[in-house]
Amino acid sequence: MPVRTWRPESARTAEDDTFAGVAFGLGATFERDGDLEQAAAWYRRAAEAGSPGAALRLGDVLGRLADE
C-alpha cells in the first residue's frame, strides 16, 4: 500500500475545525488521490456530522462509483 504524505492544509476546509470539517478534508484528499471508496466513507462521516457540502460530494462520489 502506498504511503501518502500528510499535510495539515490538506485536511482543512472552509468549514471550521469540527470533526465534520476534518472529515470533509480527508474525503477531499482521498478523492483527489483517486481512492473513491475511502473518499465516500469520509464524506459520509462528515455528512452525518452535519456538513451539507459533504452530502453533495458524497452523492457525486457514489454516482461515480456506481458507474465503474
mmCIF file of N, CA and C in Angstrom:
data_model
loop_
_atom_site.group_PDB
_atom_site.id
_atom_site.type_symbol
_atom_site.label_atom_id
_atom_site.label_comp_id
_atom_site.label_asym_id
_atom_site.label_seq_id
_atom_site.Cartn_x
_atom_site.Cartn_y
_atom_site.Cartn_z
ATOM 1 N N MET A 1 0.849 -1.171 0.000
ATOM 2 C CA MET A 1 0.000 0.000 0.000
ATOM 3 C C MET A 1 0.896 1.236 0.000
ATOM 4 N N PRO A 2 0.667 2.155 -0.927
ATOM 5 C CA PRO A 2 1.490 3.362 -0.977
ATOM 6 C C PRO A 2 1.196 4.269 0.218
ATOM 7 N N VAL A 3 2.196 4.974 0.639
ATOM 8 C CA VAL A 3 2.066 5.908 1.757
ATOM 9 C C VAL A 3 1.835 7.300 1.203
ATOM 10 N N ARG A 4 0.821 7.975 1.737
ATOM 11 C CA ARG A 4 0.534 9.342 1.323
ATOM 12 C C ARG A 4 1.189 10.302 2.298
ATOM 13 N N THR A 5 1.771 11.340 1.786
ATOM 14 C CA THR A 5 2.328 12.376 2.636
ATOM 15 C C THR A 5 1.184 13.212 3.186
ATOM 16 N N TRP A 6 1.139 13.353 4.500
ATOM 17 C CA TRP A 6 0.080 14.132 5.122
ATOM 18 C C TRP A 6 0.554 15.557 5.313
ATOM 19 N N ARG A 7 -0.279 16.475 4.906
ATOM 20 C CA ARG A 7 -0.009 17.893 5.096
ATOM 21 C C ARG A 7 -1.206 18.482 5.825
ATOM 22 N N PRO A 8 -0.972 19.267 6.867
ATOM 23 C CA PRO A 8 -2.098 19.829 7.626
ATOM 24 C C PRO A 8 -3.085 20.586 6.743
ATOM 25 N N GLU A 9 -2.591 21.288 5.745
ATOM 26 C CA GLU A 9 -3.502 22.064 4.901
ATOM 27 C C GLU A 9 -4.398 21.166 4.055
ATOM 28 N N SER A 10 -4.030 19.907 3.846
ATOM 29 C CA SER A 10 -4.863 19.016 3.050
ATOM 30 C C SER A 10 -6.115 18.590 3.807
ATOM 31 N N ALA A 11 -6.112 18.709 5.126
ATOM 32 C CA ALA A 11 -7.267 18.322 5.929
ATOM 33 C C ALA A 11 -8.121 19.521 6.324
ATOM 34 N N ARG A 12 -7.768 20.721 5.885
ATOM 35 C CA ARG A 12 -8.523 21.912 6.259
ATOM 36 C C ARG A 12 -9.479 22.293 5.133
ATOM 37 N N THR A 13 -10.614 22.778 5.523
ATOM 38 C CA THR A 13 -11.620 23.206 4.560
ATOM 39 C C THR A 13 -12.090 24.603 4.945
ATOM 40 N N ALA A 14 -13.034 25.113 4.169
ATOM 41 C CA ALA A 14 -13.626 26.408 4.503
ATOM 42 C C ALA A 14 -14.481 26.292 5.759
ATOM 43 N N GLU A 15 -14.886 25.052 6.082
ATOM 44 C CA GLU A 15 -15.650 24.846 7.302
ATOM 45 C C GLU A 15 -14.711 24.992 8.495
ATOM 46 N N ASP A 16 -15.283 25.079 9.668
ATOM 47 C CA ASP A 16 -14.440 25.204 10.864
ATOM 48 C C ASP A 16 -13.747 23.885 11.188
ATOM 49 N N ASP A 17 -12.994 23.875 12.277
ATOM 50 C CA ASP A 17 -12.189 22.709 12.619
ATOM 51 C C ASP A 17 -12.963 21.669 13.424
ATOM 52 N N THR A 18 -14.234 21.530 13.145
ATOM 53 C CA THR A 18 -15.015 20.487 13.794
ATOM 54 C C THR A 18 -14.687 19.156 13.144
ATOM 55 N N PHE A 19 -15.207 18.077 13.718
ATOM 56 C CA PHE A 19 -14.997 16.760 13.114
ATOM 57 C C PHE A 19 -15.506 16.746 11.679
ATOM 58 N N ALA A 20 -16.658 17.376 11.434
ATOM 59 C CA ALA A 20 -17.217 17.395 10.081
ATOM 60 C C ALA A 20 -16.259 18.054 9.096
ATOM 61 N N GLY A 21 -15.626 19.134 9.507
ATOM 62 C CA GLY A 21 -14.685 19.829 8.631
ATOM 63 C C GLY A 21 -13.454 19.000 8.339
ATOM 64 N N VAL A 22 -12.929 18.337 9.358
ATOM 65 C CA VAL A 22 -11.743 17.496 9.165
ATOM 66 C C VAL A 22 -12.096 16.293 8.306
ATOM 67 N N ALA A 23 -13.241 15.664 8.575
ATOM 68 C CA ALA A 23 -13.664 14.509 7.780
ATOM 69 C C ALA A 23 -13.883 14.904 6.324
ATOM 70 N N PHE A 24 -14.460 16.097 6.100
ATOM 71 C CA PHE A 24 -14.644 16.586 4.731
ATOM 72 C C PHE A 24 -13.290 16.733 4.043
ATOM 73 N N GLY A 25 -12.329 17.298 4.754
ATOM 74 C CA GLY A 25 -10.982 17.455 4.184
ATOM 75 C C GLY A 25 -10.344 16.122 3.840
ATOM 76 N N LEU A 26 -10.524 15.134 4.687
ATOM 77 C CA LEU A 26 -9.987 13.804 4.386
ATOM 78 C C LEU A 26 -10.687 13.203 3.163
ATOM 79 N N GLY A 27 -11.993 13.387 3.078
ATOM 80 C CA GLY A 27 -12.711 12.902 1.894
ATOM 81 C C GLY A 27 -12.189 13.553 0.629
ATOM 82 N N ALA A 28 -11.949 14.850 0.689
ATOM 83 C CA ALA A 28 -11.424 15.560 -0.476
ATOM 84 C C ALA A 28 -10.034 15.071 -0.848
ATOM 85 N N THR A 29 -9.215 14.781 0.163
ATOM 86 C CA THR A 29 -7.865 14.276 -0.102
ATOM 87 C C THR A 29 -7.922 12.916 -0.785
ATOM 88 N N PHE A 30 -8.747 12.015 -0.264
ATOM 89 C CA PHE A 30 -8.871 10.691 -0.887
ATOM 90 C C PHE A 30 -9.460 10.792 -2.294
ATOM 91 N N GLU A 31 -10.423 11.684 -2.478
ATOM 92 C CA GLU A 31 -11.000 11.857 -3.811
ATOM 93 C C GLU A 31 -9.947 12.360 -4.793
ATOM 94 N N ARG A 32 -9.159 13.323 -4.373
ATOM 95 C CA ARG A 32 -8.105 13.864 -5.225
ATOM 96 C C ARG A 32 -7.081 12.788 -5.583
ATOM 97 N N ASP A 33 -6.820 11.867 -4.637
ATOM 98 C CA ASP A 33 -5.867 10.787 -4.878
ATOM 99 C C ASP A 33 -6.469 9.628 -5.664
ATOM 100 N N GLY A 34 -7.766 9.693 -5.949
ATOM 101 C CA GLY A 34 -8.416 8.663 -6.754
ATOM 102 C C GLY A 34 -8.971 7.493 -5.963
ATOM 103 N N ASP A 35 -8.939 7.547 -4.639
ATOM 104 C CA ASP A 35 -9.480 6.471 -3.802
ATOM 105 C C ASP A 35 -10.921 6.826 -3.446
ATOM 106 N N LEU A 36 -11.825 6.497 -4.367
ATOM 107 C CA LEU A 36 -13.213 6.926 -4.210
ATOM 108 C C LEU A 36 -13.931 6.206 -3.073
ATOM 109 N N GLU A 37 -13.571 4.980 -2.771
ATOM 110 C CA GLU A 37 -14.218 4.267 -1.671
ATOM 111 C C GLU A 37 -13.904 4.923 -0.331
ATOM 112 N N GLN A 38 -12.634 5.275 -0.110
ATOM 113 C CA GLN A 38 -12.268 5.970 1.128
ATOM 114 C C GLN A 38 -12.868 7.377 1.156
ATOM 115 N N ALA A 39 -12.888 8.031 0.002
ATOM 116 C CA ALA A 39 -13.496 9.366 -0.069
ATOM 117 C C ALA A 39 -14.960 9.292 0.351
ATOM 118 N N ALA A 40 -15.679 8.310 -0.163
ATOM 119 C CA ALA A 40 -17.092 8.157 0.181
ATOM 120 C C ALA A 40 -17.266 7.907 1.673
ATOM 121 N N ALA A 41 -16.400 7.091 2.246
ATOM 122 C CA ALA A 41 -16.502 6.790 3.677
ATOM 123 C C ALA A 41 -16.323 8.055 4.513
ATOM 124 N N TRP A 42 -15.344 8.887 4.163
ATOM 125 C CA TRP A 42 -15.106 10.113 4.935
ATOM 126 C C TRP A 42 -16.171 11.164 4.663
ATOM 127 N N TYR A 43 -16.626 11.272 3.410
ATOM 128 C CA TYR A 43 -17.715 12.211 3.124
ATOM 129 C C TYR A 43 -18.981 11.798 3.878
ATOM 130 N N ARG A 44 -19.235 10.489 3.983
ATOM 131 C CA ARG A 44 -20.417 10.014 4.708
ATOM 132 C C ARG A 44 -20.325 10.425 6.189
ATOM 133 N N ARG A 45 -19.154 10.243 6.781
ATOM 134 C CA ARG A 45 -18.975 10.641 8.184
ATOM 135 C C ARG A 45 -19.203 12.139 8.360
ATOM 136 N N ALA A 46 -18.664 12.921 7.435
ATOM 137 C CA ALA A 46 -18.823 14.375 7.519
ATOM 138 C C ALA A 46 -20.284 14.769 7.331
ATOM 139 N N ALA A 47 -20.968 14.132 6.394
ATOM 140 C CA ALA A 47 -22.381 14.441 6.155
ATOM 141 C C ALA A 47 -23.219 14.090 7.379
ATOM 142 N N GLU A 48 -22.929 12.947 7.985
ATOM 143 C CA GLU A 48 -23.673 12.555 9.184
ATOM 144 C C GLU A 48 -23.389 13.490 10.352
ATOM 145 N N ALA A 49 -22.223 14.155 10.319
ATOM 146 C CA ALA A 49 -21.883 15.124 11.371
ATOM 147 C C ALA A 49 -22.422 16.520 11.068
ATOM 148 N N GLY A 50 -23.121 16.664 9.944
ATOM 149 C CA GLY A 50 -23.796 17.930 9.666
ATOM 150 C C GLY A 50 -23.226 18.784 8.553
ATOM 151 N N SER A 51 -22.346 18.256 7.717
ATOM 152 C CA SER A 51 -21.765 19.052 6.637
ATOM 153 C C SER A 51 -22.586 18.897 5.355
ATOM 154 N N PRO A 52 -23.287 19.958 4.934
ATOM 155 C CA PRO A 52 -24.063 19.853 3.692
ATOM 156 C C PRO A 52 -23.174 19.689 2.460
ATOM 157 N N GLY A 53 -21.993 20.308 2.469
ATOM 158 C CA GLY A 53 -21.071 20.147 1.347
ATOM 159 C C GLY A 53 -20.617 18.707 1.195
ATOM 160 N N ALA A 54 -20.425 18.033 2.319
ATOM 161 C CA ALA A 54 -20.017 16.631 2.277
ATOM 162 C C ALA A 54 -21.134 15.766 1.693
ATOM 163 N N ALA A 55 -22.385 16.101 2.002
ATOM 164 C CA ALA A 55 -23.504 15.337 1.450
ATOM 165 C C ALA A 55 -23.522 15.449 -0.079
ATOM 166 N N LEU A 56 -23.250 16.635 -0.589
ATOM 167 C CA LEU A 56 -23.199 16.817 -2.046
ATOM 168 C C LEU A 56 -22.039 16.042 -2.666
ATOM 169 N N ARG A 57 -20.860 16.126 -2.044
ATOM 170 C CA ARG A 57 -19.684 15.408 -2.566
ATOM 171 C C ARG A 57 -19.916 13.902 -2.485
ATOM 172 N N LEU A 58 -20.554 13.437 -1.407
ATOM 173 C CA LEU A 58 -20.848 12.014 -1.257
ATOM 174 C C LEU A 58 -21.727 11.521 -2.404
ATOM 175 N N GLY A 59 -22.753 12.281 -2.738
ATOM 176 C CA GLY A 59 -23.617 11.894 -3.856
ATOM 177 C C GLY A 59 -22.846 11.790 -5.153
ATOM 178 N N ASP A 60 -21.959 12.740 -5.399
ATOM 179 C CA ASP A 60 -21.159 12.710 -6.622
ATOM 180 C C ASP A 60 -20.229 11.499 -6.648
ATOM 181 N N VAL A 61 -19.542 11.256 -5.532
ATOM 182 C CA VAL A 61 -18.601 10.133 -5.481
ATOM 183 C C VAL A 61 -19.349 8.802 -5.609
ATOM 184 N N LEU A 62 -20.480 8.659 -4.935
ATOM 185 C CA LEU A 62 -21.243 7.422 -5.057
ATOM 186 C C LEU A 62 -21.730 7.206 -6.488
ATOM 187 N N GLY A 63 -22.109 8.286 -7.161
ATOM 188 C CA GLY A 63 -22.511 8.169 -8.568
ATOM 189 C C GLY A 63 -21.371 7.684 -9.444
ATOM 190 N N ARG A 64 -20.175 8.204 -9.198
ATOM 191 C CA ARG A 64 -19.023 7.760 -9.985
ATOM 192 C C ARG A 64 -18.652 6.322 -9.659
ATOM 193 N N LEU A 65 -18.804 5.914 -8.399
ATOM 194 C CA LEU A 65 -18.520 4.518 -8.050
ATOM 195 C C LEU A 65 -19.520 3.579 -8.719
ATOM 196 N N ALA A 66 -20.765 4.010 -8.829
ATOM 197 C CA ALA A 66 -21.791 3.179 -9.475
ATOM 198 C C ALA A 66 -21.515 3.004 -10.957
ATOM 199 N N ASP A 67 -20.853 3.989 -11.566
ATOM 200 C CA ASP A 67 -20.559 3.917 -12.984
ATOM 201 C C ASP A 67 -19.364 3.019 -13.307
ATOM 202 N N GLU A 68 -18.571 2.659 -12.279
ATOM 203 C CA GLU A 68 -17.384 1.842 -12.531
ATOM 204 C C GLU A 68 -17.740 0.408 -12.813
#
